[in-house]
Coordinates of C-alpha atoms and ligand atoms in Angstrom, one line a residue:
M1 CA 28.0 -8.0 2.0
S2 CA 26.6 -5.1 4.2
A3 CA 24.7 -2.3 2.6
P4 CA 26.4 1.1 2.0
P5 CA 25.6 4.1 4.3
S6 CA 22.8 6.3 2.9
P7 CA 23.7 9.3 0.8
V8 CA 22.8 11.7 3.7
E9 CA 25.3 9.7 5.8
K10 CA 28.0 10.4 3.4
I11 CA 27.0 14.1 3.4
K12 CA 27.2 14.4 7.3
T13 CA 30.7 12.5 7.2
A14 CA 31.8 15.0 4.9
S15 CA 30.4 18.0 6.4
R16 CA 32.8 19.2 9.1
L17 CA 30.5 19.1 11.7
L18 CA 27.6 20.6 9.6
R19 CA 29.3 23.1 7.8
G20 CA 29.5 21.7 4.3
T21 CA 29.6 24.5 1.8
L22 CA 26.5 26.2 3.4
A23 CA 28.1 29.5 3.8
E24 CA 29.1 29.7 0.0
S25 CA 25.8 28.1 -1.1
V26 CA 23.9 30.9 1.0
A27 CA 26.3 33.8 -0.5
D28 CA 25.8 32.5 -4.1
P29 CA 23.6 35.2 -5.8
L30 CA 23.0 33.3 -9.0
T31 CA 20.4 31.0 -7.6
G32 CA 17.7 31.0 -4.8
A33 CA 18.6 27.5 -4.1
L34 CA 21.2 25.8 -2.2
R35 CA 23.8 23.3 -3.4
D36 CA 22.2 20.0 -3.3
D37 CA 24.3 18.6 -0.1
D38 CA 23.6 21.7 1.7
T39 CA 19.7 21.2 1.4
Q40 CA 20.4 18.3 4.0
L41 CA 22.7 20.2 6.0
I42 CA 20.7 23.4 6.5
K43 CA 18.1 21.0 8.4
F44 CA 20.1 20.9 11.3
H45 CA 20.3 24.4 11.4
G46 CA 16.8 24.7 11.5
S47 CA 15.6 25.3 8.0
Y48 CA 14.3 23.5 4.9
Q49 CA 14.6 24.7 1.2
Q50 CA 11.0 24.6 -0.3
D51 CA 9.4 26.0 -3.4
D52 CA 5.9 27.3 -3.9
R53 CA 3.9 24.1 -5.4
D54 CA 0.9 26.4 -6.3
L55 CA 3.5 28.4 -8.7
R56 CA 5.5 25.4 -9.9
E57 CA 3.9 24.8 -13.3
E58 CA 3.6 28.3 -14.0
R59 CA 7.3 29.0 -13.3
R60 CA 8.1 25.8 -15.5
Q61 CA 6.3 27.3 -18.4
Q62 CA 8.1 30.5 -18.0
K63 CA 11.5 28.6 -18.1
L64 CA 12.1 30.0 -14.5
E65 CA 13.8 28.2 -11.5
P66 CA 11.3 27.0 -9.0
A67 CA 10.2 30.1 -6.6
Y68 CA 12.6 28.8 -4.0
S69 CA 12.2 30.2 -0.3
F70 CA 13.1 28.7 3.0
M71 CA 11.0 27.4 6.0
I72 CA 12.7 28.1 9.4
R73 CA 11.5 26.3 12.4
T74 CA 12.5 27.5 15.8
R75 CA 13.9 25.2 18.9
L76 CA 11.5 26.1 21.7
P77 CA 11.6 23.6 24.3
G78 CA 7.9 23.2 25.9
G79 CA 6.7 26.0 23.2
A80 CA 7.6 28.8 26.0
A81 CA 7.9 32.2 24.9
T82 CA 8.3 35.6 26.4
P83 CA 6.4 38.5 25.2
R84 CA 9.3 39.8 23.8
Q85 CA 10.3 36.6 21.9
W86 CA 6.8 36.7 20.5
L87 CA 7.0 40.4 19.3
A88 CA 10.4 39.5 17.9
M89 CA 8.8 36.5 15.9
D90 CA 5.9 38.6 14.8
A91 CA 8.1 41.5 13.2
I92 CA 9.9 38.8 11.4
A93 CA 6.7 37.3 9.9
D94 CA 6.3 40.5 8.3
E95 CA 9.9 41.6 7.5
F96 CA 11.3 38.3 6.2
A97 CA 8.5 35.9 5.7
N98 CA 5.2 35.6 4.3
G99 CA 3.4 37.6 6.7
T100 CA 2.1 34.6 9.2
L101 CA 3.5 32.6 11.9
R102 CA 2.7 28.5 12.2
L103 CA 2.7 27.0 15.5
T104 CA 3.7 23.5 15.0
T105 CA 2.6 20.0 16.4
R106 CA 6.0 20.1 18.5
Q107 CA 5.3 23.5 20.1
A108 CA 7.5 25.6 17.9
F109 CA 7.3 28.5 15.7
Q110 CA 7.6 28.0 12.0
V111 CA 7.9 31.0 9.3
H112 CA 7.6 30.1 5.7
G113 CA 8.8 32.0 2.4
V114 CA 12.0 33.4 3.6
V115 CA 14.3 34.0 0.5
K116 CA 17.9 32.8 0.6
R117 CA 19.5 36.1 0.5
E118 CA 17.5 36.9 3.9
L119 CA 18.1 33.6 5.5
K120 CA 21.1 35.0 7.5
A121 CA 19.1 38.0 8.8
T122 CA 16.1 36.3 9.6
I123 CA 17.9 33.6 11.8
A124 CA 20.1 36.2 13.5
A125 CA 17.1 38.3 14.2
M126 CA 15.4 35.2 16.1
N127 CA 18.9 34.6 18.1
A128 CA 18.9 38.4 18.9
A129 CA 15.4 37.4 20.8
L130 CA 17.0 34.6 22.4
V131 CA 14.9 32.3 20.0
D132 CA 17.4 29.7 18.2
T133 CA 16.9 27.4 15.6
I134 CA 19.9 24.7 16.4
A135 CA 18.5 21.0 15.6
A136 CA 15.0 22.2 15.0
C137 CA 15.2 19.8 12.3
G138 CA 17.9 17.2 11.0
D139 CA 19.0 13.9 12.5
V140 CA 19.4 15.0 16.1
N141 CA 17.0 15.2 19.0
R142 CA 14.5 17.9 17.8
N143 CA 12.5 20.4 19.7
V144 CA 11.4 18.7 23.2
A145 CA 8.0 18.9 23.9
A146 CA 6.4 19.6 27.4
S147 CA 3.0 19.1 28.6
S148 CA 1.5 22.9 28.9
H149 CA -2.0 22.5 30.6
A150 CA -1.2 22.0 34.4
G151 CA -2.3 25.7 35.0
G152 CA 1.0 27.2 35.9
S153 CA 1.5 24.8 38.7
T154 CA 4.9 24.2 40.1
L155 CA 4.9 20.5 38.7
E156 CA 4.3 22.3 35.0
A157 CA 7.1 24.5 35.6
E158 CA 9.3 21.6 36.6
V159 CA 8.5 19.5 33.6
L160 CA 9.1 22.7 31.5
D161 CA 12.3 23.0 33.1
W162 CA 13.3 19.3 32.3
S163 CA 12.1 20.0 28.7
R164 CA 14.9 22.9 28.5
R165 CA 17.4 20.7 30.2
L166 CA 17.0 17.7 28.1
S167 CA 17.0 19.8 24.9
E168 CA 20.3 21.7 25.9
H169 CA 21.8 18.6 27.0
L170 CA 21.2 16.9 23.6
L171 CA 22.2 19.8 21.2
P172 CA 24.9 19.6 18.8
R173 CA 28.1 20.9 20.4
S174 CA 29.4 21.9 16.9
R175 CA 29.9 25.6 16.4
A176 CA 28.8 25.5 12.9
Y177 CA 25.6 27.3 13.5
Y178 CA 27.3 30.6 15.3
E179 CA 29.8 30.6 12.5
I180 CA 27.5 30.5 9.5
W181 CA 24.5 32.3 10.8
L182 CA 26.0 34.7 13.7
D183 CA 29.3 35.4 12.5
G184 CA 30.9 33.5 15.5
R185 CA 28.9 35.1 18.2
K186 CA 26.0 33.4 20.2
Y187 CA 23.4 35.6 22.3
V188 CA 23.2 34.9 26.0
D189 CA 20.6 36.3 28.5
S190 CA 22.0 39.1 30.5
A191 CA 20.6 42.1 33.0
A192 CA 20.9 44.2 29.8
G193 CA 18.9 41.7 27.6
P194 CA 20.0 39.3 24.9
T195 CA 23.9 40.1 24.5
P196 CA 26.1 38.6 22.1
V197 CA 29.3 36.9 23.1
D198 CA 32.2 35.1 21.3
A199 CA 30.8 31.6 20.6
G200 CA 34.2 30.2 21.4
A201 CA 37.3 28.5 19.4
G202 CA 39.5 25.5 19.4
E203 CA 38.5 21.7 19.1
E204 CA 35.4 20.5 18.7
S205 CA 33.7 17.2 19.3
E206 CA 30.3 15.6 19.4
P207 CA 30.3 13.4 22.6
I208 CA 26.8 12.4 22.7
L209 CA 25.5 12.7 18.9
G210 CA 28.8 11.5 17.4
P211 CA 30.6 13.0 14.4
T212 CA 27.8 12.1 12.0
Y213 CA 25.1 12.6 14.3
L214 CA 22.2 10.4 14.7
P215 CA 20.9 7.9 11.9
R216 CA 17.5 9.7 11.7
K217 CA 15.5 12.5 13.5
F218 CA 14.8 11.7 17.0
K219 CA 12.0 13.1 19.1
S220 CA 11.6 13.5 22.7
A221 CA 8.7 14.9 25.0
I222 CA 7.8 14.9 28.7
A223 CA 3.9 14.3 29.8
L224 CA 2.3 15.5 32.8
P225 CA -0.8 13.1 33.4
P226 CA -3.6 13.7 33.4
V227 CA -3.1 15.4 29.9
N228 CA -1.3 13.7 27.1
D229 CA -1.4 16.8 25.0
V230 CA 2.3 16.0 24.0
D231 CA 1.4 12.7 22.5
V232 CA 4.0 11.0 24.5
F233 CA 3.7 7.6 22.9
S234 CA 4.3 8.7 19.6
Q235 CA 7.8 10.0 20.6
D236 CA 11.3 8.1 20.2
L237 CA 12.0 8.9 23.9
G238 CA 9.2 9.9 26.2
F239 CA 9.0 10.6 29.9
I240 CA 5.5 10.6 31.9
A241 CA 5.7 12.4 35.1
I242 CA 4.8 10.3 38.0
V243 CA 3.2 12.5 40.7
E244 CA 2.9 11.3 44.2
A245 CA 1.7 13.4 47.1
G246 CA 1.9 16.3 45.0
R247 CA 5.2 16.3 43.7
I248 CA 7.1 14.6 40.9
V249 CA 8.8 11.6 42.4
G250 CA 10.2 10.4 39.0
F251 CA 9.5 9.5 35.4
D252 CA 8.2 6.4 33.3
L253 CA 10.4 5.9 30.2
T254 CA 8.7 5.0 27.0
V255 CA 10.8 4.2 23.8
G256 CA 10.2 3.5 20.2
G257 CA 7.3 5.6 19.2
G258 CA 6.9 6.9 15.8
M259 CA 4.2 7.9 13.2
G260 CA 5.8 8.0 9.8
T261 CA 5.0 5.5 7.2
T262 CA 4.8 5.2 3.4
H263 CA 1.9 4.3 1.4
G264 CA 2.0 0.8 0.0
E265 CA 5.3 -0.1 2.0
P266 CA 4.3 -2.4 4.8
A267 CA 7.8 -2.5 6.3
T268 CA 7.1 1.1 7.5
Y269 CA 4.6 1.5 10.4
A270 CA 3.5 3.6 12.8
R271 CA 4.5 2.4 16.6
L272 CA 3.3 3.6 19.8
G273 CA 6.3 3.8 22.4
S274 CA 6.8 1.1 24.7
V275 CA 6.7 1.8 28.5
I276 CA 10.0 0.2 30.1
G277 CA 10.8 1.5 33.3
F278 CA 11.1 4.2 36.0
L279 CA 13.5 6.4 37.0
P280 CA 14.0 9.2 39.8
P281 CA 14.2 12.7 38.1
E282 CA 17.9 13.5 38.6
R283 CA 18.3 10.6 36.2
L284 CA 16.5 12.2 33.4
L285 CA 19.5 13.4 31.6
E286 CA 21.4 10.4 32.1
V287 CA 18.6 8.0 30.7
G288 CA 18.0 10.3 27.7
E289 CA 21.6 10.3 26.6
A290 CA 21.9 6.6 27.0
V291 CA 18.6 6.0 24.7
V292 CA 20.1 8.4 22.3
G293 CA 23.4 6.5 22.3
I294 CA 21.6 3.1 21.6
Q295 CA 20.0 4.5 18.7
R296 CA 23.3 6.4 17.6
D297 CA 25.1 3.2 17.8
F298 CA 22.5 0.6 16.5
G299 CA 20.2 2.6 14.2
D300 CA 20.3 1.7 10.7
R301 CA 22.4 4.2 8.5
T302 CA 22.0 2.5 5.2
N303 CA 18.0 2.8 4.6
R304 CA 16.5 6.2 6.0
R305 CA 12.8 4.7 5.5
H306 CA 14.1 2.2 8.3
A307 CA 16.3 4.3 10.7
R308 CA 14.2 5.4 13.5
L309 CA 14.4 3.9 17.1
K310 CA 11.0 2.1 16.6
Y311 CA 12.8 -0.2 14.1
T312 CA 16.0 -0.4 15.8
I313 CA 14.1 -1.7 18.8
D314 CA 11.7 -4.0 16.9
D315 CA 14.5 -5.6 15.0
R316 CA 16.6 -6.5 17.8
G317 CA 13.7 -6.9 20.4
L318 CA 12.7 -5.0 23.5
P319 CA 14.7 -7.5 25.8
W320 CA 17.7 -6.6 24.0
F321 CA 17.0 -2.9 24.4
H322 CA 16.7 -3.3 28.1
E323 CA 19.8 -5.2 28.4
E324 CA 21.5 -2.7 26.4
L325 CA 20.3 0.3 28.5
A326 CA 20.9 -1.3 31.7
R327 CA 24.7 -1.9 30.5
R328 CA 24.9 1.9 29.7
L329 CA 23.2 2.8 32.9
G330 CA 25.2 0.3 35.1
G331 CA 22.0 -1.5 36.2
A332 CA 18.2 -2.2 35.0
L333 CA 15.7 0.7 35.5
A334 CA 12.7 0.2 38.2
P335 CA 9.4 -1.2 36.9
P336 CA 7.1 1.7 35.5
R337 CA 4.7 3.0 37.8
P338 CA 0.9 3.4 37.0
F339 CA -0.2 6.7 35.3
H340 CA -3.5 7.8 34.1
F341 CA -4.4 10.0 31.0
T342 CA -7.9 11.5 30.5
G343 CA -7.3 12.8 27.1
S344 CA -4.6 14.4 24.4
G345 CA -6.5 17.5 23.9
D346 CA -6.1 20.8 25.1
R347 CA -8.0 22.6 28.1
F348 CA -9.7 25.7 26.2
G349 CA -10.6 29.0 27.8
W350 CA -9.9 30.7 31.2
Y351 CA -8.7 28.6 34.0
A352 CA -7.2 29.7 37.4
G353 CA -3.8 28.5 38.1
E354 CA -2.6 27.3 41.5
N355 CA 0.0 30.3 41.2
G356 CA -2.9 32.7 41.8
L357 CA -2.6 33.7 38.1
W358 CA -5.1 33.2 35.2
Q359 CA -4.4 31.0 32.0
V360 CA -6.2 31.1 28.9
T361 CA -5.9 28.7 25.8
L362 CA -6.9 30.0 22.3
R363 CA -8.0 27.8 19.7
I364 CA -5.8 28.6 16.5
P365 CA -7.0 26.2 13.7
A366 CA -3.8 24.5 12.0
G367 CA -1.5 26.9 14.2
R368 CA -2.0 29.5 11.5
I369 CA -1.6 33.0 12.9
A370 CA -2.3 35.5 10.3
D371 CA -4.4 38.6 9.8
R372 CA -7.4 37.7 7.8
D373 CA -10.8 39.5 7.1
G374 CA -13.0 39.6 10.4
A375 CA -10.0 37.6 12.2
P376 CA -7.1 39.9 12.6
W377 CA -5.3 37.5 14.9
R378 CA -1.8 38.5 14.3
T379 CA -2.6 42.0 15.4
G380 CA -4.6 41.0 18.3
L381 CA -1.8 38.9 19.6
R382 CA 0.6 41.4 19.0
R383 CA -1.4 43.7 21.2
I384 CA -1.7 41.2 23.9
A385 CA 2.2 40.5 23.7
A386 CA 2.9 44.2 24.2
I387 CA 1.2 44.4 27.4
H388 CA 1.2 40.7 28.6
Q389 CA 3.6 40.5 31.8
G390 CA 3.4 36.6 31.9
H391 CA 4.6 34.5 28.9
F392 CA 3.2 32.2 26.1
R393 CA 3.0 28.4 25.8
I394 CA 2.6 26.9 22.2
T395 CA 0.8 23.6 22.7
A396 CA 1.6 20.4 20.8
N397 CA -2.1 20.6 19.4
Q398 CA -0.8 23.7 17.6
N399 CA -3.1 26.0 20.1
L400 CA -1.7 28.9 22.1
V401 CA -1.9 29.4 26.0
I402 CA -1.6 32.9 27.4
A403 CA 0.1 31.9 30.6
D404 CA 0.2 33.8 33.8
V405 CA -2.1 36.6 33.6
A406 CA -2.2 38.5 36.8
P407 CA -6.2 38.9 37.8
A408 CA -6.1 42.8 37.2
A409 CA -4.8 42.1 33.5
R410 CA -7.6 39.6 32.7
A411 CA -10.2 42.1 31.6
G412 CA -7.7 43.8 29.2
I413 CA -6.8 40.8 27.6
E414 CA -10.3 39.4 27.5
A415 CA -11.3 42.7 25.4
L416 CA -8.5 42.4 23.1
L417 CA -9.3 38.8 22.3
R418 CA -13.0 39.8 21.6
E419 CA -11.9 42.8 19.7
H420 CA -9.8 40.5 17.4
G421 CA -11.9 37.4 17.2
L422 CA -9.7 35.5 19.1
D423 CA -12.5 33.9 21.3
L424 CA -12.8 30.9 19.1
H425 CA -12.8 28.6 21.9
E426 CA -15.9 30.0 23.2
R427 CA -17.9 29.4 19.9
A428 CA -16.5 26.5 18.1
S429 CA -17.8 23.0 18.5
P430 CA -15.7 20.2 20.2
V431 CA -14.8 18.6 16.9
R432 CA -13.8 22.1 15.8
L433 CA -11.7 22.7 18.7
D434 CA -9.4 19.6 18.9
A435 CA -8.9 19.1 15.3
L436 CA -5.5 19.0 13.8
A437 CA -3.9 19.4 10.4
C438 CA -0.4 19.3 9.1
V439 CA 1.2 22.1 6.7
A440 CA 0.6 20.0 3.4
M441 CA 0.5 22.4 0.3
P442 CA 1.7 24.7 -0.8
T443 CA 5.0 24.5 1.0
C444 CA 5.6 20.8 2.0
P445 CA 7.4 19.2 -0.9
L446 CA 6.1 15.9 0.4
A447 CA 2.2 16.7 0.2
M448 CA 0.0 14.3 -1.8
A449 CA -3.1 16.1 -0.9
E450 CA -4.3 19.4 1.0
A451 CA -4.5 19.4 4.9
E452 CA -4.1 22.7 6.5
R453 CA -6.3 24.3 3.6
Y454 CA -8.9 21.7 3.6
L455 CA -9.5 21.5 7.4
P456 CA -12.1 24.3 7.9
S457 CA -14.3 22.7 5.3
F458 CA -13.7 19.2 6.4
V459 CA -14.7 20.1 10.0
G460 CA -17.6 21.8 8.4
H461 CA -19.0 18.5 6.9
L462 CA -18.2 16.5 10.1
E463 CA -20.1 19.2 12.2
R464 CA -23.2 18.6 9.6
L465 CA -22.8 14.8 9.8
L466 CA -22.7 14.5 13.7
E467 CA -26.1 16.9 13.7
R468 CA -27.6 14.8 11.1
N469 CA -27.0 11.7 13.2
G470 CA -28.4 13.5 16.4
L471 CA -24.8 13.6 17.6
A472 CA -24.3 17.6 17.6
G473 CA -21.6 18.7 20.1
E474 CA -20.1 15.2 20.7
P475 CA -16.3 15.4 21.1
L476 CA -14.6 13.9 18.2
L477 CA -10.8 14.0 17.7
A478 CA -10.0 14.3 13.8
R479 CA -6.8 15.0 12.2
M480 CA -5.6 15.1 8.9
T481 CA -2.3 15.0 6.9
G482 CA -1.2 15.7 3.3
C483 CA 0.7 12.4 3.3
P484 CA 1.4 9.5 5.5
N485 CA 4.5 10.8 7.5
G486 CA 2.3 11.8 10.3
C487 CA 3.1 15.3 11.2
A488 CA -0.3 15.8 12.6
R489 CA -0.2 12.5 14.3
P490 CA -3.3 11.3 12.5
Q491 CA -2.7 7.6 13.7
L492 CA -3.7 8.6 17.1
A493 CA -7.3 10.4 16.3
E494 CA -10.5 8.9 16.2
V495 CA -10.9 9.8 12.7
A496 CA -8.2 10.7 10.3
L497 CA -7.8 11.4 6.7
I498 CA -4.0 10.7 5.4
G499 CA -3.5 12.0 1.6
K500 CA -3.0 9.8 -1.1
A501 CA -3.5 12.2 -4.2
P502 CA -5.1 15.4 -4.8
G503 CA -8.7 15.4 -3.3
R504 CA -8.0 11.6 -2.0
Y505 CA -7.3 10.4 1.3
N506 CA -7.4 7.1 3.2
L507 CA -9.8 7.0 6.0
Y508 CA -8.9 5.7 9.3
V509 CA -11.1 5.2 12.4
G510 CA -10.7 3.8 15.8
G511 CA -8.0 5.6 17.8
D512 CA -8.8 6.9 21.1
A513 CA -8.7 10.4 22.8
R514 CA -5.8 9.8 24.9
G515 CA -3.0 9.1 22.6
Q516 CA -2.8 5.3 23.8
R517 CA -4.4 3.6 20.9
M518 CA -3.7 4.1 17.1
N519 CA -6.6 3.9 14.8
R520 CA -6.9 1.5 11.7
L521 CA -7.0 1.8 8.0
H522 CA -11.1 1.7 7.2
R523 CA -11.1 2.7 3.3
E524 CA -8.5 3.5 1.0
N525 CA -8.1 6.3 -1.9
L526 CA -11.7 8.0 -1.1
D527 CA -12.8 11.1 -2.8
E528 CA -14.6 13.7 -0.7
A529 CA -18.1 12.1 -1.3
A530 CA -17.2 8.7 -0.6
I531 CA -15.4 9.9 2.6
L532 CA -18.4 11.7 3.9
A533 CA -20.7 8.6 3.1
E534 CA -18.5 6.0 4.9
I535 CA -18.4 8.6 8.0
D536 CA -22.0 9.2 7.8
A537 CA -22.7 5.6 7.9
L538 CA -20.3 5.0 10.8
F539 CA -21.7 7.9 12.8
A540 CA -25.4 6.4 12.2
R541 CA -24.2 3.0 13.7
W542 CA -22.5 4.8 16.6
A543 CA -25.6 7.0 17.3
R544 CA -28.0 3.7 17.2
A545 CA -25.7 1.4 19.0
R546 CA -23.2 3.3 21.5
Q547 CA -23.0 2.6 25.1
P548 CA -23.7 5.5 27.3
G549 CA -21.0 8.3 26.7
E550 CA -19.1 6.0 24.5
R551 CA -16.9 8.2 22.1
F552 CA -16.6 7.3 18.5
G553 CA -13.1 5.9 18.6
D554 CA -14.0 3.8 21.5
F555 CA -17.2 2.4 19.8
V556 CA -15.6 1.6 16.8
H557 CA -12.7 -0.5 18.3
R558 CA -15.3 -2.2 20.6
L559 CA -16.9 -3.3 17.0
W560 CA -13.9 -3.6 15.4
P561 CA -10.9 -5.0 17.2
S562 CA -8.8 -6.0 14.3
G563 CA -10.5 -5.2 10.7
P564 CA -12.6 -2.6 9.0
I565 CA -16.4 -2.6 10.0
D566 CA -18.7 -3.2 7.1
A567 CA -20.6 0.4 7.2
G568 CA -23.7 -1.0 6.0
A569 CA -23.9 -3.9 8.5
A570 CA -26.5 -3.7 11.5
A571 CA -25.0 -2.6 14.8
Ligands
LIG601 FE1 6.9 16.5 10.1 C1 8.7 16.1 7.3 C2 6.1 19.7 9.1 C3 5.8 17.4 13.1 C4 7.0 13.2 10.9 N1 7.5 17.8 8.3 C5 8.3 17.1 7.3 C6 8.7 18.2 6.4 C7 9.8 18.9 6.9 C8 8.6 18.2 4.9 C9 10.2 17.9 4.4 O1 10.6 16.9 5.0 O2 10.4 18.3 3.7 C10 7.1 19.5 6.7 C11 7.4 20.8 6.5 C12 6.1 21.4 5.8 C13 6.0 22.6 5.8 O3 6.0 23.5 4.7 O4 6.0 23.6 6.8 C14 6.9 18.8 8.2 N2 6.4 18.2 10.9 C15 5.9 19.2 10.2 C16 5.0 20.2 11.2 C17 5.3 21.8 10.7 C18 3.5 19.9 11.1 C19 2.7 20.9 11.7 O5 1.5 20.9 11.0 O6 3.0 21.3 12.9 C20 5.6 19.7 12.5 C21 6.8 20.4 12.9 C22 7.3 20.0 14.4 C23 8.3 20.7 15.1 O7 8.2 21.8 15.4 O8 9.4 20.2 15.2 C24 5.6 18.3 12.2 N3 6.7 15.4 11.6 C25 5.7 16.0 12.8 C26 5.3 14.9 13.7 C27 4.6 14.8 15.0 C28 5.5 15.1 16.3 O9 6.5 15.0 16.0 O10 4.8 15.0 17.3 C29 5.8 13.8 12.9 C30 5.5 12.2 13.5 C31 6.2 11.7 14.5 C32 7.2 11.1 14.0 O11 8.1 11.7 13.9 O12 7.2 9.8 14.0 C33 6.2 14.2 11.8 N4 7.7 14.8 9.2 C34 7.3 13.6 9.6 C35 8.0 12.6 8.8 C36 8.2 11.1 8.9 C37 9.1 10.8 9.7 C38 9.3 9.1 9.7 O13 9.9 8.5 10.6 O14 9.0 8.4 8.5 C39 8.8 13.5 7.8 C40 9.3 12.9 6.4 C41 11.0 12.5 6.8 O15 11.2 12.8 7.7 O16 11.2 12.0 5.6 C42 8.2 14.9 8.1
LIG602 FE1 4.0 17.3 4.5 FE2 3.2 14.9 5.1 FE3 4.2 16.5 7.0 FE4 1.7 17.0 6.0 S1 2.6 14.8 7.1 S2 3.6 18.4 6.5 S3 2.4 16.5 3.9 S4 5.3 15.7 5.3

């Protein structure tokens, strides 16, 4: 007998294309929470119900319901935002959220701490700035990531444009979002600025995603070599731009990447995407749709831990996937073409674009933009947005590019960066510049350990250990997450901590710095002292036995192609 559909499938089926009882749940004044089923459906609208975990115990003792609030995530293909949109998000952070903005690892904004009675006004305020939240979460194609470091080149603009088209093409067609949050209207861009228009009426259908949407979240990205800033091999669906004679002649297709695992469940695993073919640019939407269609039709709808495209492919085999894709496309794709990535990190500081304009990439640790003592970053960025004539790009490394700055405007922006301490890129060590951490505590319900809040001190320890071993200033890609879901893509770092319990982590080492090789579990369930002792011993070996210029991850991989190194052994 085949397994029954998962409970979330039942909720989607009964939801009338993502409506459920969301409107009633949001309007209910008696609780700060939604009805259970609606907590699943609201994800498709770009929001998660959360509660402040720092306050849980205190509230429980006071016999109060948890301090419910909502995280709202935007859909922002390629992380591109105008200065007006920046200003709108900044105002929303104060008016409705916890006074901070979070730049995510998929180039979106997140705000935290929005209470239920202000959800509708918050989502409406975002839309009024032409920032929507549709399909930012849920079992759909999420925000489409796109490389953001080609310095304002035409290639970069082309890749950004494809990310927008792919995102639009794969969006849900249901009007539920407009009905629930915008009273049946949608905002369009016009000469007069964002203008509300009727979102339409009549029959609805979901020709691409299907009436019950996808079996699980689905992620896609477009990379522009030589920079793999979007970690294209971690995506369900990836496109690698192939540039010949200065133009994009097509894309290599990658399928089946994914990072999420569950501790102690070997049936769940991280997987790098497989490169399976080459397509001309004009086929990008058709091929993306076909890959989504395969996952829609064959993905596992009975077990959500086994429902990503990576499992669909591994269960049936890549040859099957090739065949099924060829069947849908009316023929096989051409063989992949060569590409070369040099790194997955961001390009910090000022650099000139080929369009004659300047770009500056700022380091924003863990993507958190707040006003803190000595670092009034939100204020600084607000003042920059008020004068900036170009645009902003959120990077997939949680950083920010102020893009397309006219030569005459550079000095003014530079002065504002210095005045507000936003010039960290000029002062920080390479390991501090490149480190990533997911959100984790206190908002993420799945966190087992700290990540964002622990990042600064952990990086400080790494800096000291590097220095102690004569390695100060060496680049090192370090990432950490509060659980094995992989939101900061820790599996693709040279050294990574993955949370196991409060104050305890699994230590992973040996990834490369181009996002093309995953790291391996080195030691399990360590406290800070044990983590630092292990890393110190590994750094000592690296310092002693590295080949010229050899990075830490490559060194570890050379010594340890298939199992943990004994940190005590002679190199
Ligand atoms: Fe994630 C769940 C935050 C990128 C894999 N992720 C969550 C939730 C929503 C927790 C939850 O389900 O209740 C986290 C909300 C925390 C909070 O308080 O904000 C969360 N994920 C994030 C963000 C904000 C991390 C960040 O520090 O930037 C990223 C938002 C990206 C965006 O704008 O859309 C984020 N999440 C990722 C990535 C990286 C990526 O996509 O490039 C991954 C690994 C890639 C992948 O999907 O395989 C990732 N998140 C997960 C998973 C594991 C999925 C799996 O296949 O097992 C979960 C849990 C789940 O889906 O059940 C999860
Ligand atoms: Fe939460 Fe885990 Fe994602 Fe971190 S990796 S944000 S702890 S789900």
